[in-house]
Amino acid sequence: MRRVHFDLDVLRTFVTGVELGSFAKAAERLSRSTSAVSAQLKKLEEQAGMPVLRKSGRGMALTEAGETMLAYARRLLELNDEAAAALHGADLEGWVRLGLPEDFGESLLTEVLGRFARSHPRVKVEVRIARHAELLDRIGTGRLDLALAWDAGVSTPHEQHLGSVPLRWIGGADAAHAWPRPDDEPLPLVMLEAPCIMRSAATTALDRANIPWRIAFTSASLAGTWAAVAAGLGVSLRTPYGLPTSVRALLPHETALPALGELGLRLHRAEAEATPAVERLATILTQQWQQLPLAA
C-alpha cells in the first residue's frame, strides 16, 4: 500500500468549504481563486484515490468517503493548529473566565479544556456552569470573559452567532412513557425551574397544538430532569446535546407531539478586543462545538 501524505492546505480548503456550505465562499475566506480551490479539491481526490464530493443540485455534497475524509481532516488540522499554538503561544499567561450551559458541561468542556491546557499551560481557566440569564448577566458585568449561551432574543455588544440546534422532545431511553396518553389527561412535563427557554418553548408549542399539559416535575439541574424523565414522570424538551444514556431525543414519527424548531447558539465576549488567551479559547470552543455529535 502506497503511503499518502495529505496536504494540510488542501485539507483546510476542503474543511472550510464544507463548513461554509460553499467552496466559492471558502475561496473568498482563504483568499484564493475559485480555480485554485478546484485544483486543490482535485488534488485531494487524487491523493484519496476516490471521489470525496458529488454533485447535488447546484452544489456539492460529500460522498461516503468524503464524510470519512472530513472527520480525519478536522483531526489533522486540529493537531497542526494545536502544535503551532503550543510553539508560538507558550508565553501566554493570565486567566480566562468561561461560562457554559449545563448541556455542554461534559460533552464539550473536557475537550476544550484539554486542548487549551496543552497549548497554553500557563493560562488558568475558571469555568462557570450556569443558566442562560446568569451567563449573560456575568458577561454584562465583566465577571466572565467568554460565555456560550442559547439565543433567547437578548443580545450583548460583542456576540457571535455559532449556529442553530434542533429542539427535541426528550423521553426515557425506551420511550415507553412518552406517548400515547389517555386523551383526557394532560401531558406530564419535566422541566427546569422557571424562567427557562426550553420550558417556554414546550408550553407554547403544546398550547398552539391544543394539547393540555401539566408540570409534573421541576428541577434546578439537568441531572434531576434526566432522572425524572428516565423514571417515566413525563417528557422534557431540550436539544440533542449532552443527553445521558438513560434518555433520548424522540423522533417526530414516534409521537403525536408538535414539531419544534431550532434554537440559536451564541458566543459572547465581555470586551470587543479580548486578550490573546480569550481569543484562543474562543477559537478552540468554536472548533469543538462544530465537531460535537448530536445524540439524535
XYZ file of C-alpha atoms in Angstrom, residues 89-189:
101
model
C 1.655 30.824 22.267
C 3.546 29.175 25.077
C 4.311 32.589 26.549
C 0.628 33.376 27.134
C -0.152 33.937 30.795
C -3.064 35.080 32.943
C -6.527 33.602 33.159
C -9.780 33.268 31.245
C -13.235 33.122 32.816
C -15.561 30.932 30.746
C -19.292 30.313 31.124
C -21.315 27.446 29.637
C -24.832 25.975 29.831
C -25.114 22.690 31.690
C -25.828 20.926 28.350
C -22.144 21.243 27.402
C -20.570 20.504 30.779
C -19.462 17.015 29.784
C -19.879 16.816 26.018
C -17.808 19.883 25.151
C -15.895 21.173 28.154
C -13.471 18.276 28.557
C -12.117 18.509 25.016
C -11.956 22.308 25.083
C -10.043 22.479 28.349
C -7.740 19.639 27.320
C -6.744 21.296 24.050
C -6.319 24.700 25.674
C -4.226 23.385 28.559
C -1.863 21.543 26.210
C -1.325 24.670 24.107
C -1.226 27.243 26.894
C -0.218 25.598 30.172
C 0.482 28.943 31.857
C -3.049 30.284 31.394
C -5.542 29.476 34.138
C -9.172 28.849 33.191
C -12.074 29.491 35.550
C -15.331 27.842 34.415
C -18.886 28.669 35.426
C -21.740 26.283 34.546
C -24.945 28.290 34.790
C -28.348 29.123 33.341
C -28.739 31.466 30.378
C -29.745 34.594 32.338
C -26.847 34.278 34.763
C -24.319 33.786 31.957
C -25.422 36.952 30.166
C -25.504 38.895 33.432
C -21.936 37.868 34.199
C -20.822 38.858 30.703
C -22.515 42.233 31.076
C -20.918 42.917 34.455
C -17.467 41.692 33.435
C -17.465 38.632 35.689
C -16.983 36.364 32.664
C -14.699 36.910 29.684
C -16.426 34.411 27.403
C -19.811 32.698 27.523
C -21.574 30.163 25.332
C -25.327 30.711 25.632
C -28.609 29.878 23.935
C -30.188 32.626 21.868
C -33.246 33.853 23.742
C -33.528 37.131 21.864
C -31.298 39.048 24.267
C -28.153 40.460 22.667
C -24.838 41.584 24.078
C -22.499 44.096 22.412
C -19.844 41.563 21.426
C -21.566 38.352 20.382
C -21.007 35.819 17.626
C -23.693 33.570 16.153
C -22.366 29.998 16.019
C -25.353 28.247 14.501
C -28.721 26.699 15.332
C -29.575 23.479 17.117
C -32.783 21.446 16.723
C -35.165 21.268 19.674
C -36.428 17.801 20.538
C -38.920 16.198 22.875
C -36.992 14.009 25.303
C -38.296 10.736 26.710
C -36.924 7.762 28.594
C -34.463 5.521 26.772
C -37.278 3.101 25.870
C -39.694 5.988 25.119
C -42.444 3.930 26.743
C -43.738 6.873 28.766
C -43.742 9.471 26.006
C -46.866 8.638 24.017
C -49.680 7.674 23.780
C -51.500 9.060 26.827
C -55.167 8.988 27.775
C -56.944 11.722 25.822
C -58.460 13.213 28.978
C -55.140 13.577 30.816
C -52.724 16.484 30.393
C -49.254 15.668 29.125
C -46.843 15.495 32.096
C -43.785 17.706 31.616
